Coordinates of C-alpha atoms in Angstrom, one line a residue:
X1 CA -5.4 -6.1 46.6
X2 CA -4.2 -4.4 43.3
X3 CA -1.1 -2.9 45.0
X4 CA 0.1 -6.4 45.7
X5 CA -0.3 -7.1 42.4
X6 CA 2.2 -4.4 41.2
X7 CA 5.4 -6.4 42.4
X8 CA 5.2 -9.1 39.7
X9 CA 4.9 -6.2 37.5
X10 CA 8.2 -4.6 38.9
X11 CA 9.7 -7.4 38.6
X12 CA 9.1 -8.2 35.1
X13 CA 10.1 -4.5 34.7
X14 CA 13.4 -5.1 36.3
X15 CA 14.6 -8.6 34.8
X16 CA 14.1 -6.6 31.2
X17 CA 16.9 -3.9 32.5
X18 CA 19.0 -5.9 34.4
X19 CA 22.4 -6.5 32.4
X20 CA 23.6 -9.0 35.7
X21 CA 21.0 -11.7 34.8
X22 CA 23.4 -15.1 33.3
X23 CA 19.8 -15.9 31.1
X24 CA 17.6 -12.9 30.9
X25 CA 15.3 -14.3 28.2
X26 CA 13.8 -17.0 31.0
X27 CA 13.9 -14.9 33.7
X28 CA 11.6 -12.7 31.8
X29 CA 9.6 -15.5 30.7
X30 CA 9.0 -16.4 34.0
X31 CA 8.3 -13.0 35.2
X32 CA 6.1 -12.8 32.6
X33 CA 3.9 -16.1 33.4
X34 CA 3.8 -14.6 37.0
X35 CA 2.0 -11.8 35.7
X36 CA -0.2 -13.2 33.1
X37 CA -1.7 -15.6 36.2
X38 CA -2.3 -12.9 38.2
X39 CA -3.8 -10.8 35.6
X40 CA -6.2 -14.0 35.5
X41 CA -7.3 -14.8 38.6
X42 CA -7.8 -11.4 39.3
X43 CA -11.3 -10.6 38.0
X44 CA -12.6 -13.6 40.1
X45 CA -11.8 -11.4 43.0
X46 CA -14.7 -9.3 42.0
X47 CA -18.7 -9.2 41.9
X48 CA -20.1 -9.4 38.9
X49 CA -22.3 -6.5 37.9
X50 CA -25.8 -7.4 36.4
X51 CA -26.4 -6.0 33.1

């Protein structure tokens, strides 16, 4: 479930080094959104703990 996770990572990782990109700054934005909703919805995939 994590793993999956990784590729929005990678790609935010990869539209910051990529010189082809005609407007880097949204891509990365975009990327970035990707990520940041992922990174939220992912601790509702997981039990609580009491205490």
């Amino acid at each position: 479930m994590i793993r999956a996770g990784s590729r929005p990572a990678e790609r935010l990782a990869q539209t910051l080094t990529d010189p082809t990109l005609p407007n880097p700054t949204a891509t990365t934005l975009t990327q970035a959104d990707t990520l940041g909703r992922l990174l939220e919805e992912l601790p509702s995939q997981f039990t609580p703990h009491p205490g």
